[in-house]
mmCIF file of C-alpha atoms and ligand atoms in Angstrom:
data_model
loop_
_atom_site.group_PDB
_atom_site.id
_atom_site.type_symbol
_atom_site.label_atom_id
_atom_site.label_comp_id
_atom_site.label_asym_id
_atom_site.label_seq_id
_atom_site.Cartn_x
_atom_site.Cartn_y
_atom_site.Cartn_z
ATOM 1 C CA UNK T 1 7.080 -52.546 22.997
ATOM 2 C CA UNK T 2 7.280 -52.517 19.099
ATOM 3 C CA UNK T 3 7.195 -55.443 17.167
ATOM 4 C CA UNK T 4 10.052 -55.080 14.333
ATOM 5 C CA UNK T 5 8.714 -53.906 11.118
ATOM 6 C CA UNK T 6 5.593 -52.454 12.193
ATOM 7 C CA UNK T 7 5.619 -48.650 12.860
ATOM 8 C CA UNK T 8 5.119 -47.826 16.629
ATOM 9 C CA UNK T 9 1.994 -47.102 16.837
ATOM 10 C CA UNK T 10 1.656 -46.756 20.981
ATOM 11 C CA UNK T 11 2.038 -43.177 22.768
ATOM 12 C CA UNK T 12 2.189 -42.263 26.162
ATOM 13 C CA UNK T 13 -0.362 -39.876 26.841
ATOM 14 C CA UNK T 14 1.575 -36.739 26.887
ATOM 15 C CA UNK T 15 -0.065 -33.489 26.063
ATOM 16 C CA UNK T 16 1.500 -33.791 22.997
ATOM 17 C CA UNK T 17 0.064 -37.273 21.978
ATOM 18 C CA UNK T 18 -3.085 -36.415 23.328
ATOM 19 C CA UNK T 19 -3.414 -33.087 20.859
ATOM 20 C CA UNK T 20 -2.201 -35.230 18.119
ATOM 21 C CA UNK T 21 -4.980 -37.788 18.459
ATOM 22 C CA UNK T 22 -7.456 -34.855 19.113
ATOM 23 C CA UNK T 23 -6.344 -33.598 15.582
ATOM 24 C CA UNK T 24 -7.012 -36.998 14.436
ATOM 25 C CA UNK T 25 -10.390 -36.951 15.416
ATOM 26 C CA UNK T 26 -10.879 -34.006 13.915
ATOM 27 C CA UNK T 27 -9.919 -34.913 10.437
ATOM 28 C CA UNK T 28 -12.163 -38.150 11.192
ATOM 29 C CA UNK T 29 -9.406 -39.981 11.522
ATOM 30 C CA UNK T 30 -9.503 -42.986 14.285
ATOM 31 C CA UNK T 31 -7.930 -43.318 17.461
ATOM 32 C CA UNK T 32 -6.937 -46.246 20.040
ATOM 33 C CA UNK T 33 -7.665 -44.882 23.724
ATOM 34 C CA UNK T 34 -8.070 -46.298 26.918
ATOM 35 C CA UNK T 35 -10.869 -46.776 29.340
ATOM 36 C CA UNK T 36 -11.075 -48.331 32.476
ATOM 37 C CA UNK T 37 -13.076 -50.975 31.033
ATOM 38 C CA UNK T 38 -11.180 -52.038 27.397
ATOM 39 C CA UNK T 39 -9.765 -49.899 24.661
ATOM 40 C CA UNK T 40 -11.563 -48.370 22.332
ATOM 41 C CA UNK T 41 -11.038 -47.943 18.953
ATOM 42 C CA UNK T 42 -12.648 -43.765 18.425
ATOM 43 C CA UNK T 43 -13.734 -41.746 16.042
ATOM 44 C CA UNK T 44 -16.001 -38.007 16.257
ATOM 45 C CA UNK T 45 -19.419 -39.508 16.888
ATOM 46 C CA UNK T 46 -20.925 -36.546 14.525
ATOM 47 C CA UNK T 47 -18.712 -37.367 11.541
ATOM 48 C CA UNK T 48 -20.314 -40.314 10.049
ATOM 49 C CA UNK T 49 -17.764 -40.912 7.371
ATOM 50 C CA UNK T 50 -15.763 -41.195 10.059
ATOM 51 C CA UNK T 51 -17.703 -43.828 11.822
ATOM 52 C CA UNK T 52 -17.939 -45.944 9.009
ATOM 53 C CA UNK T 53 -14.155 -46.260 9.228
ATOM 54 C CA UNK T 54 -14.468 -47.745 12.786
ATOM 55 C CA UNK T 55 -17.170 -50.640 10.665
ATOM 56 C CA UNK T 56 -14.618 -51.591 7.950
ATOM 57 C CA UNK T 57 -11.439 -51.544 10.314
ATOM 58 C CA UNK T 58 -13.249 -54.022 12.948
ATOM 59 C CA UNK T 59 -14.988 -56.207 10.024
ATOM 60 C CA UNK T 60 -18.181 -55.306 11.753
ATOM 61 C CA UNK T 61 -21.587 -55.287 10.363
ATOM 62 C CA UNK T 62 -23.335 -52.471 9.641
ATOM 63 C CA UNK T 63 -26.384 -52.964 11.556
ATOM 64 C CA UNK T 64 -24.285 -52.918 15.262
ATOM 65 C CA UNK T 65 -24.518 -49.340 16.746
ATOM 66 C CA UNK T 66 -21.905 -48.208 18.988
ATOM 67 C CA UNK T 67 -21.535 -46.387 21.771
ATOM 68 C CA UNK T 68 -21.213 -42.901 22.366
ATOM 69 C CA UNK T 69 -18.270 -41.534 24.791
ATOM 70 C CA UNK T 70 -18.748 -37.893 26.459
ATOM 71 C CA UNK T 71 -16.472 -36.417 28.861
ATOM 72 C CA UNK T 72 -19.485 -35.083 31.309
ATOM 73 C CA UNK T 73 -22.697 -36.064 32.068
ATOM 74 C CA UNK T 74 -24.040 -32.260 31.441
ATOM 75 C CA UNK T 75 -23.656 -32.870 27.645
ATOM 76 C CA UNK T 76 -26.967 -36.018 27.121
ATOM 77 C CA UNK T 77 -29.520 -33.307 26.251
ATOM 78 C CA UNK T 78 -27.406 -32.879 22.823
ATOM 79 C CA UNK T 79 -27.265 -36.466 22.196
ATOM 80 C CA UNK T 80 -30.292 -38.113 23.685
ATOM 81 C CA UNK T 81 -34.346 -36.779 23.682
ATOM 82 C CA UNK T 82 -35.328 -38.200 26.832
ATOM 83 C CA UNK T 83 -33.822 -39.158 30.322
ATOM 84 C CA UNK T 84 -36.382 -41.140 32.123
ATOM 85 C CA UNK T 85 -35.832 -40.482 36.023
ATOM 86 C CA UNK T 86 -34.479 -43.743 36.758
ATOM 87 C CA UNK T 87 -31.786 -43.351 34.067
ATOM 88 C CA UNK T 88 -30.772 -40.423 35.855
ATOM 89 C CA UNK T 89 -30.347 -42.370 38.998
ATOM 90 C CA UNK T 90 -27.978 -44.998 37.388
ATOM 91 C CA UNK T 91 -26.240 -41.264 36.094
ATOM 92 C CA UNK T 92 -25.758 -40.106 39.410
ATOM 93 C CA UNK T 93 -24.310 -42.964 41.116
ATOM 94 C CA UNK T 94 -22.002 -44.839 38.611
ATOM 95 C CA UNK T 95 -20.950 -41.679 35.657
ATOM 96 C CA UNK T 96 -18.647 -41.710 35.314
ATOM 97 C CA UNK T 97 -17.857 -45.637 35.155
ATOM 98 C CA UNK T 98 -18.244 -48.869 33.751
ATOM 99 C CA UNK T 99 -22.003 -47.947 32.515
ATOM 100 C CA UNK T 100 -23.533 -47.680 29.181
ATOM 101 C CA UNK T 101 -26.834 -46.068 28.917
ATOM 102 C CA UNK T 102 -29.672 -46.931 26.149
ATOM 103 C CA UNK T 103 -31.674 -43.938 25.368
ATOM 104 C CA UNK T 104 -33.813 -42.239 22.748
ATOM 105 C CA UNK T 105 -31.439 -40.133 20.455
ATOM 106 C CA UNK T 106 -31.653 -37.061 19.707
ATOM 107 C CA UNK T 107 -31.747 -35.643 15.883
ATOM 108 C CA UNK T 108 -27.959 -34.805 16.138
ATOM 109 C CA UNK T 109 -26.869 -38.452 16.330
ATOM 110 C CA UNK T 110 -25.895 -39.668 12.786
ATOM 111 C CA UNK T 111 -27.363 -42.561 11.895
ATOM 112 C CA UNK T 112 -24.476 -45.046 11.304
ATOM 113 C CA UNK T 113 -23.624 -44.678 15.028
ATOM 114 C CA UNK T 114 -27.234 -46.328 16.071
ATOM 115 C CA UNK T 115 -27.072 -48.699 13.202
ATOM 116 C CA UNK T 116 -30.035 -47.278 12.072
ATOM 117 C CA UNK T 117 -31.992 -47.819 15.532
ATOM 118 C CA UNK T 118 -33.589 -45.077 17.083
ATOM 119 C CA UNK T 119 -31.639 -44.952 20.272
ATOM 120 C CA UNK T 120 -28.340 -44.350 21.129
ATOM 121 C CA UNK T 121 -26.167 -45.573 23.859
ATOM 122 C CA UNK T 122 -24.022 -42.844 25.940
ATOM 123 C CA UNK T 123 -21.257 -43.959 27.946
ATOM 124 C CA UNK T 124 -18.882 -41.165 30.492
ATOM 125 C CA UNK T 125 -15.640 -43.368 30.926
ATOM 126 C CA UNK T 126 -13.517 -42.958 34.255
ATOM 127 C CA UNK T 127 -10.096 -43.397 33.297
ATOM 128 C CA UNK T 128 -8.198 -40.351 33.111
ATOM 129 C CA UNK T 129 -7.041 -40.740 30.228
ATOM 130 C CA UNK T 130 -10.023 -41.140 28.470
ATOM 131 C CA UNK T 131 -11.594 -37.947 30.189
ATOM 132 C CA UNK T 132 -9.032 -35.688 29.550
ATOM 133 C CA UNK T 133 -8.839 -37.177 25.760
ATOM 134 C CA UNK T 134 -12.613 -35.999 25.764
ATOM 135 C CA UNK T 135 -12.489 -32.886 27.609
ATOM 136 C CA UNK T 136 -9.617 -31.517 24.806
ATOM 137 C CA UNK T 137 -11.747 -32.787 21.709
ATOM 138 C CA UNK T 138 -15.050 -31.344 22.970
ATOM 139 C CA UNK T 139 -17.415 -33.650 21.547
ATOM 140 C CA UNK T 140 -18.894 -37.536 21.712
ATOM 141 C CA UNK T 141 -16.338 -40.185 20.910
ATOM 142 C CA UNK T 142 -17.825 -42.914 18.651
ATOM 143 C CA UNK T 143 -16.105 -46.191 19.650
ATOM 144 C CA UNK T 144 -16.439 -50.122 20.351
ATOM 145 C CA UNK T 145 -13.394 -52.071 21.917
ATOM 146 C CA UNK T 146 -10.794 -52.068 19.579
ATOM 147 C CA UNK T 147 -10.521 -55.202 18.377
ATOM 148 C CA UNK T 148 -11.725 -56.834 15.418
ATOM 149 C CA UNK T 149 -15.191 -58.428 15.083
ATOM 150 C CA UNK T 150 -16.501 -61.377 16.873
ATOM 151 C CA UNK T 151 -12.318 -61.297 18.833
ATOM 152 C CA UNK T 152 -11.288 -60.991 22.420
ATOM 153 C CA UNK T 153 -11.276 -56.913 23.406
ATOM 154 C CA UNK T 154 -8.031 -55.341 24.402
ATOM 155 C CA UNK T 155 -7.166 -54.409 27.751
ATOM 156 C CA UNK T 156 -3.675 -53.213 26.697
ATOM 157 C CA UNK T 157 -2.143 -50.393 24.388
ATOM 158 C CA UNK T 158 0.244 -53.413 22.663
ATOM 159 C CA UNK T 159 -3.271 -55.687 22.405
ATOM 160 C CA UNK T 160 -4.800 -52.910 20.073
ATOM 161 C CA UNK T 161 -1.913 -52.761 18.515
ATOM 162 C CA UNK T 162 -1.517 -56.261 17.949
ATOM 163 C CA UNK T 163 -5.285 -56.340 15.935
ATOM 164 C CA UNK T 164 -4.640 -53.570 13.940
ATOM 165 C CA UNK T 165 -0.636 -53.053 13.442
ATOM 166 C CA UNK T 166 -0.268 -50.383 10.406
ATOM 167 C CA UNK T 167 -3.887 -49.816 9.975
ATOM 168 C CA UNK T 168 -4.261 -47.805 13.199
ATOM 169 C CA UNK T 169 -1.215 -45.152 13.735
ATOM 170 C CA UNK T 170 -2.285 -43.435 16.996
ATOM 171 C CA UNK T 171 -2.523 -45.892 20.231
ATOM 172 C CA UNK T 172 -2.958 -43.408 23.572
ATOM 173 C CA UNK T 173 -1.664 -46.221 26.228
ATOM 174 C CA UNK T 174 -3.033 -45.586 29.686
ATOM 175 C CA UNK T 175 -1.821 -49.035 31.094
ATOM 176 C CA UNK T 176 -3.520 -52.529 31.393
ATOM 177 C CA UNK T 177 -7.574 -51.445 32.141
ATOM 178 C CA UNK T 178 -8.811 -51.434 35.660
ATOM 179 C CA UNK T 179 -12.298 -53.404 35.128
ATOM 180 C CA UNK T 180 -11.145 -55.482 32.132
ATOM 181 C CA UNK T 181 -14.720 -56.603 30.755
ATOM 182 C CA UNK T 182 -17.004 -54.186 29.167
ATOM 183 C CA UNK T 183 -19.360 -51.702 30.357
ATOM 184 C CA UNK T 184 -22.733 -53.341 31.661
ATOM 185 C CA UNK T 185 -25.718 -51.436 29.377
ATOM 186 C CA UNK T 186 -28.796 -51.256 30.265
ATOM 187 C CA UNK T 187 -31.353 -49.765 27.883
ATOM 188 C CA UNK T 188 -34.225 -47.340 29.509
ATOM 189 C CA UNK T 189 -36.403 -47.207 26.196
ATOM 190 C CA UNK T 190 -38.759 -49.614 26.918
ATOM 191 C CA UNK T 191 -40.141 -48.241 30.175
ATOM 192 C CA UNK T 192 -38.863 -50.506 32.956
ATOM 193 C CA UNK T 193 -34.863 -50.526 32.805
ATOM 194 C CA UNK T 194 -33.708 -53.638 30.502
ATOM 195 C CA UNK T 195 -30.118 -55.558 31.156
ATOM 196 C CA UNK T 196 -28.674 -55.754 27.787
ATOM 197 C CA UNK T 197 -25.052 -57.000 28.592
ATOM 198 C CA UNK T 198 -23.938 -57.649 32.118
ATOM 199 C CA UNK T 199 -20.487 -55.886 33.088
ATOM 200 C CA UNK T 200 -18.633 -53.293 35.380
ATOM 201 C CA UNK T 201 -21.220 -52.327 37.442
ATOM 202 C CA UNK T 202 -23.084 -55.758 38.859
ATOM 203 C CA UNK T 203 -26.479 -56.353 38.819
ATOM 204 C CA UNK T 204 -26.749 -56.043 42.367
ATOM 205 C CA UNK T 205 -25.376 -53.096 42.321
ATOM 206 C CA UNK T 206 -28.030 -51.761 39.845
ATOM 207 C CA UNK T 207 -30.905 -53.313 41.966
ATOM 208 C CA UNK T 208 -29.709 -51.077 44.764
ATOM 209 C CA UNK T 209 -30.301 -48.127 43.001
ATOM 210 C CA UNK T 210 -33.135 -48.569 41.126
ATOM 211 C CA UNK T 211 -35.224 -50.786 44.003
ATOM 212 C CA UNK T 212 -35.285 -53.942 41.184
ATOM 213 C CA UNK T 213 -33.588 -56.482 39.310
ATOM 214 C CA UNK T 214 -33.246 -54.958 35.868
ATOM 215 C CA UNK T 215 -35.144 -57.146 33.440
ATOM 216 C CA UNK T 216 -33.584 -59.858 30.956
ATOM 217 C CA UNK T 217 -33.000 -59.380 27.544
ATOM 218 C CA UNK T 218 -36.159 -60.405 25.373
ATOM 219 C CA UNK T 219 -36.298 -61.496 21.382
ATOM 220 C CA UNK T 220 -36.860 -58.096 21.182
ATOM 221 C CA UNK T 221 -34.022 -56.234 22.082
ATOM 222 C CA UNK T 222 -32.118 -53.972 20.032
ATOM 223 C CA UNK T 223 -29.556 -55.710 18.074
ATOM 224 C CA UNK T 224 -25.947 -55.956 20.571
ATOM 225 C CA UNK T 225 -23.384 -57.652 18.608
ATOM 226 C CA UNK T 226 -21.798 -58.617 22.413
ATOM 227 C CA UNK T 227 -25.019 -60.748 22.571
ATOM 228 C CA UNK T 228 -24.226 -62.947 19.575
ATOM 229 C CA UNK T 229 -24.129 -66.343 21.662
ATOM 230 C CA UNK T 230 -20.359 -66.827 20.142
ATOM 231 C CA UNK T 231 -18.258 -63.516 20.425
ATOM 232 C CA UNK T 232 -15.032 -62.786 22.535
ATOM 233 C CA UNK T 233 -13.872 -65.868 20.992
ATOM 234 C CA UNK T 234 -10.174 -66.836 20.977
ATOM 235 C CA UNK T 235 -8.849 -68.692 17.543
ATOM 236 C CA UNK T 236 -7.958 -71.270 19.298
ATOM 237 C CA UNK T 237 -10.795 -74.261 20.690
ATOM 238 C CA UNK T 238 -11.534 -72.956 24.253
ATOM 239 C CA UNK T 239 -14.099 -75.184 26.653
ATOM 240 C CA UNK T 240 -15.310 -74.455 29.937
ATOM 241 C CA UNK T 241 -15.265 -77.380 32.300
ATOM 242 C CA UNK T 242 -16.184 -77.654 35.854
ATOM 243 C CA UNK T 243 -13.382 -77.543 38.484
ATOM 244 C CA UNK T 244 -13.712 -81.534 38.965
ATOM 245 C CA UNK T 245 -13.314 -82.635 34.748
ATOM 246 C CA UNK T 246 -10.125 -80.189 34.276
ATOM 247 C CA UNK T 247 -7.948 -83.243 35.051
ATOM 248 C CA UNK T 248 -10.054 -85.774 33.313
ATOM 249 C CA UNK T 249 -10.593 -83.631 29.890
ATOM 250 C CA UNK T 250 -6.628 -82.826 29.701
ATOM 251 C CA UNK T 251 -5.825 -86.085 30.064
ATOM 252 C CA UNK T 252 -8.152 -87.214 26.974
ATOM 253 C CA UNK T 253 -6.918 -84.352 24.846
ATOM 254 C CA UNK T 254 -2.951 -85.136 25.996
ATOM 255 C CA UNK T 255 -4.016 -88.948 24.887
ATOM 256 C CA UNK T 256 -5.180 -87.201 21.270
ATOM 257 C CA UNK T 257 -2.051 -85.854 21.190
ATOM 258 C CA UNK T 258 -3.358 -82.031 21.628
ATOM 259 C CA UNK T 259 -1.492 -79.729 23.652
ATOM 260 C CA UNK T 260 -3.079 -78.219 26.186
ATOM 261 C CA UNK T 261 -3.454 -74.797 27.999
ATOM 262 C CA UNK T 262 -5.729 -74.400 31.309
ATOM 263 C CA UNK T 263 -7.144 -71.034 32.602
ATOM 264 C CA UNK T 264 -7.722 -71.823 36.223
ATOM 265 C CA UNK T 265 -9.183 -69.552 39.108
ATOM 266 C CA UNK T 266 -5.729 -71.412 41.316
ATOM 267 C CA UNK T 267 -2.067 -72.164 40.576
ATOM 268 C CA UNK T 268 -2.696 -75.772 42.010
ATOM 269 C CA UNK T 269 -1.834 -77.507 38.809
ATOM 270 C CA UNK T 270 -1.817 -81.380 38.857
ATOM 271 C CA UNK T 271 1.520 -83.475 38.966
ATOM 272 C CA UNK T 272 1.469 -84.968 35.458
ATOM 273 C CA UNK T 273 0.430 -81.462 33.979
ATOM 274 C CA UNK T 274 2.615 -80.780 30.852
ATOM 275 C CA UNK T 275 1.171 -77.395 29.488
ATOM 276 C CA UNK T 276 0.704 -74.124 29.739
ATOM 277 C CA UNK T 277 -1.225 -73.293 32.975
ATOM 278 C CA UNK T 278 -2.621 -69.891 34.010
ATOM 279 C CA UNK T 279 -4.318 -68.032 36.617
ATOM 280 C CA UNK T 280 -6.674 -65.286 36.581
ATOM 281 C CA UNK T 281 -7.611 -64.034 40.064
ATOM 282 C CA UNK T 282 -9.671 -65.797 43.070
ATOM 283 C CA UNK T 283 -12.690 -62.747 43.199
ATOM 284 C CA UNK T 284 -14.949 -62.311 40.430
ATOM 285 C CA UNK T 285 -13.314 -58.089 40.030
ATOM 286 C CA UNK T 286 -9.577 -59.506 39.733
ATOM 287 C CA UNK T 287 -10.842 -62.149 37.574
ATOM 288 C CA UNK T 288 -12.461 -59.760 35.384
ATOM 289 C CA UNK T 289 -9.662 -57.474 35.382
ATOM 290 C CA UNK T 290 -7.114 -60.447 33.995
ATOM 291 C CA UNK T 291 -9.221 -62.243 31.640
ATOM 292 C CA UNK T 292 -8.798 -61.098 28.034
ATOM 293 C CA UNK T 293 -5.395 -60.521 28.585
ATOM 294 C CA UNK T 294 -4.747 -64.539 30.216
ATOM 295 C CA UNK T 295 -6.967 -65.670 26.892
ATOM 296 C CA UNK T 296 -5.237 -63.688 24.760
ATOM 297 C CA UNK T 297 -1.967 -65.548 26.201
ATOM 298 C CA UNK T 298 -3.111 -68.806 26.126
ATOM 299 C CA UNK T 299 -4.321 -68.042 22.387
ATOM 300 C CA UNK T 300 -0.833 -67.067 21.310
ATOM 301 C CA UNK T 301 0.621 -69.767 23.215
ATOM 302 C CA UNK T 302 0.571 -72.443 20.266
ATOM 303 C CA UNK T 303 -1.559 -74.885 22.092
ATOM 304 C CA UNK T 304 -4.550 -77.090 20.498
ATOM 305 C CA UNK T 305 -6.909 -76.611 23.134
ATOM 306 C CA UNK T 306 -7.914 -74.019 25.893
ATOM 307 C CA UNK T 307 -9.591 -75.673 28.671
ATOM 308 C CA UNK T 308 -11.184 -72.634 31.239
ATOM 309 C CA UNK T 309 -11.959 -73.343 34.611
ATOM 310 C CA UNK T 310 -15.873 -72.520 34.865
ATOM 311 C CA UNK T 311 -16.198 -70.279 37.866
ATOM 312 C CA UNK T 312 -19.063 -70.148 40.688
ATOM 313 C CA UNK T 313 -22.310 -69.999 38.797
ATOM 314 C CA UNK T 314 -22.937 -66.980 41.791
ATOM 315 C CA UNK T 315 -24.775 -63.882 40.583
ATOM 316 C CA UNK T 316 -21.161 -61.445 41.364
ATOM 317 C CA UNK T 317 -19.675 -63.756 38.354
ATOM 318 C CA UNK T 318 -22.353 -63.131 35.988
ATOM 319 C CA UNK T 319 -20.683 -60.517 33.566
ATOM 320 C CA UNK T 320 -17.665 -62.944 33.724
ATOM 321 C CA UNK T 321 -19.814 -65.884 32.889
ATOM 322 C CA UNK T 322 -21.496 -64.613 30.647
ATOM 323 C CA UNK T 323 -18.548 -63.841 28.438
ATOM 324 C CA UNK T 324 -17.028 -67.516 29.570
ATOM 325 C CA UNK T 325 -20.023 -68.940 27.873
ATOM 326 C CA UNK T 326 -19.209 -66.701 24.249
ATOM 327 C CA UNK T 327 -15.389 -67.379 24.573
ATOM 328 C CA UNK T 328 -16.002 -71.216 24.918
ATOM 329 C CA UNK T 329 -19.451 -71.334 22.435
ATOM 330 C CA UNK T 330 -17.665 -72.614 19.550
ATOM 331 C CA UNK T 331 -15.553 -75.178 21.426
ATOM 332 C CA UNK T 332 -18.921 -76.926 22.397
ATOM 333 C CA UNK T 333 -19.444 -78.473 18.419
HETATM 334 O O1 TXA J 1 -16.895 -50.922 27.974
HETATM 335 C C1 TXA J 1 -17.368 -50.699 26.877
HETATM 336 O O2 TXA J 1 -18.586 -50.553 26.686
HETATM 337 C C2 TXA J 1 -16.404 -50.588 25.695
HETATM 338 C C3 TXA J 1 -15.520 -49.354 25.886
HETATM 339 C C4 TXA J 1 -14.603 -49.103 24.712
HETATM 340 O O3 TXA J 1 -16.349 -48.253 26.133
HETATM 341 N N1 TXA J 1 -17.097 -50.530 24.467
HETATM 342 C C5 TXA J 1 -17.699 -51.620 23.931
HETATM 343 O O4 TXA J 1 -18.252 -51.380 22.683
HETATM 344 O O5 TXA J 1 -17.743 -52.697 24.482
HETATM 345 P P1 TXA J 1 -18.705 -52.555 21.723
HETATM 346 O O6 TXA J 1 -19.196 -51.885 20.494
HETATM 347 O O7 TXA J 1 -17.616 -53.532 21.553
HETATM 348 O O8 TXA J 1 -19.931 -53.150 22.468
HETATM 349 C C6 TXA J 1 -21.033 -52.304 22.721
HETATM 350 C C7 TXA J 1 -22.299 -53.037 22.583
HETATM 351 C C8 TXA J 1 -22.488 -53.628 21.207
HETATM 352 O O9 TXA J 1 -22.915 -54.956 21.364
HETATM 353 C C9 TXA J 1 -23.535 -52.745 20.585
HETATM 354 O O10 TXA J 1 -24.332 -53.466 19.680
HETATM 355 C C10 TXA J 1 -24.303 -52.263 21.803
HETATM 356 O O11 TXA J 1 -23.323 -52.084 22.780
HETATM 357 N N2 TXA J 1 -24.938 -50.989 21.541
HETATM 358 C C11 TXA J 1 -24.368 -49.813 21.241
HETATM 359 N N3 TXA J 1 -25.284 -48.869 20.987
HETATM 360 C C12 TXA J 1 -26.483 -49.465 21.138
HETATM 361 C C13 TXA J 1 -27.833 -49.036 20.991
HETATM 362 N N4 TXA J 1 -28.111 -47.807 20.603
HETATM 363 N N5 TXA J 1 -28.818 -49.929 21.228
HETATM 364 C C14 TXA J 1 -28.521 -51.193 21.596
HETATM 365 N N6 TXA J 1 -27.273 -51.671 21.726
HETATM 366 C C15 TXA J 1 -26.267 -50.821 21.505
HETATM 367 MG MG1 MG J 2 -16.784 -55.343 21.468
#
């Protein structure tokens, strides 16, 4: 899809595109690519002019590392200085997937990737396009999602381009992602394995593996800018309400003249419903997987108000939750 007056910016991944943004990365130029969790917006995780390109494109703060993208698991001993054991387990079982790892980095990492931290956090992306995009370039791909700071991530070539338009040329589109919220990191440098951001991979699904419940998040984390309490924010006011005060809360706003749009886990709408009413899907994966793109609708559907459904408070809906509760942060003053 282009938008008229904006250069086209979106390639199918053809050997061709994919040499072209190879090339890119090689002149530290940046990228848009696909992963099965959101797009990313790349650049060559050992150029760190480069990198700083990826900070003043997104807005973001210097101080937020980002993660590093390999194409196999055999290449952490150049970018990390440790692998405790149970890291390795987490490696064996879900790279590559929808799993960000928190080590101690090596001397090769620059520092503007880590924000200055000491550890680094190495991610092996499933989708094939992402893995063949790695395997040609040879080295770590720098990137967060690709879309500007604080907004909702893509999960579509034509939602990257819709951040950046001109200021990105090179969009590899590998379709709408297949998890659709971010990688779940968990950070191994502080001896027993730390949950810094729920996500793909469930927490249960950790706790198998490593025989316990990874451990909250402390005061003392490292600095995650996906922890700020509001972050994958639309523009537009967004509340979560409980199944029961859906009805009762459009109402009010209808009376206040607001329009209204819902974001409901069913289609049953009620009769005197005069909005614009979406659906994301009944199980916390296809939920997941529709999410950005149904808030990114419902932001550019010129309505006053987004009113979200709040889902079971279950522990399977926890990486979903938890970015409910930043969407919908700044709706609550
Ligand atoms: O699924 C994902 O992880 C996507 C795709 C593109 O791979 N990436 C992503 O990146 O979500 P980003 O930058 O939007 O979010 C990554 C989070 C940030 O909050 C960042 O601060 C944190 O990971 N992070 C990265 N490196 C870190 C490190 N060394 N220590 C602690 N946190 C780190
Ligand atoms: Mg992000």
């Amino acid at each position: 899809m282009t938008t008229p007056g904006r250069i086209n910016s979106i390639r199918a991944p053809s050997t061709d595109a994919i040499a072209l943004a190879v090339q890119r990365l090689r002149t530290g130029e940046l990228i848009g690519f696909p992963t099965e969790t959101v797009y990313g917006l790349g650049a060559d995780a050992s150029n760190a002019q480069a990198v700083v390109k990826i900070f003043a494109i997104k807005g973001r703060p210097a101080n937020h590392p980002v993660i590093v993208h390999l194409a196999s698991t055999a290449d952490i001993g150049r970018w990390a200085r440790r692998i405790p054991p149970a890291a390795r387990l987490l490696i064996e079982k879900f790279a590559p997937g929808p799993l960000t790892l928190i080590l101690p980095k090596s001397e090769y990492v620059p520092d503007v990737v880590t924000g200055g931290q000491g550890n680094v956090g190495l991610r092996f992306p499933s989708h094939i396009v992402a893995q063949r995009l790695l395997r040609e370039f040879g080295g770590g791909i720098a990137a967060p999602s690709a879309n500007r700071f604080g907004r909702v991530s893509p999960t579509t070539a034509q939602h990257v381009a819709d951040e950046f338009g001109d200021e990105l040329p090179l969009i590899l589109d590998g379709g709408p992602c297949d998890v659709g919220i971010e990688s779940t990191i968990v950070d191994f440098t502080r001896g027993a394995a730390v949950l810094l951001r729920p996500g793909g991979v469930s927490t249960a699904q950790l706790a198998e593996v490593l025989g316990y419940t990874p451990l909250p998040q402390t005061g003392k984390s490292p600095r995650v800018s996906g922890s700020l309490p509001s972050h994958y924010a639309p523009k537009t006011a967004t509340q979560l309400v409980k199944p029961f005060a859906i009805a009762p809360a459009y109402r009010a706003a209808r009376l206040a003249g607001r329009k209204v749009g819902v974001l409901a886990r069913s289609a049953a709408r009620f009769d005197d419903f005069e909005g614009v009413w979406r659906q994301a899907g009944p199980e916390w994966s296809s939920y997941a997987r529709l999410l950005y793109a149904e808030l990114r609708l419902l932001d550019a559907a010129g309505v006053d108000l987004i009113l979200v459904e709040e889902p079971p408070a279950a522990i399977d809906w926890q990486a979903v939750n938890d970015r409910l509760r930043r969407a919908t942060h700044r709706g609550k003053r």
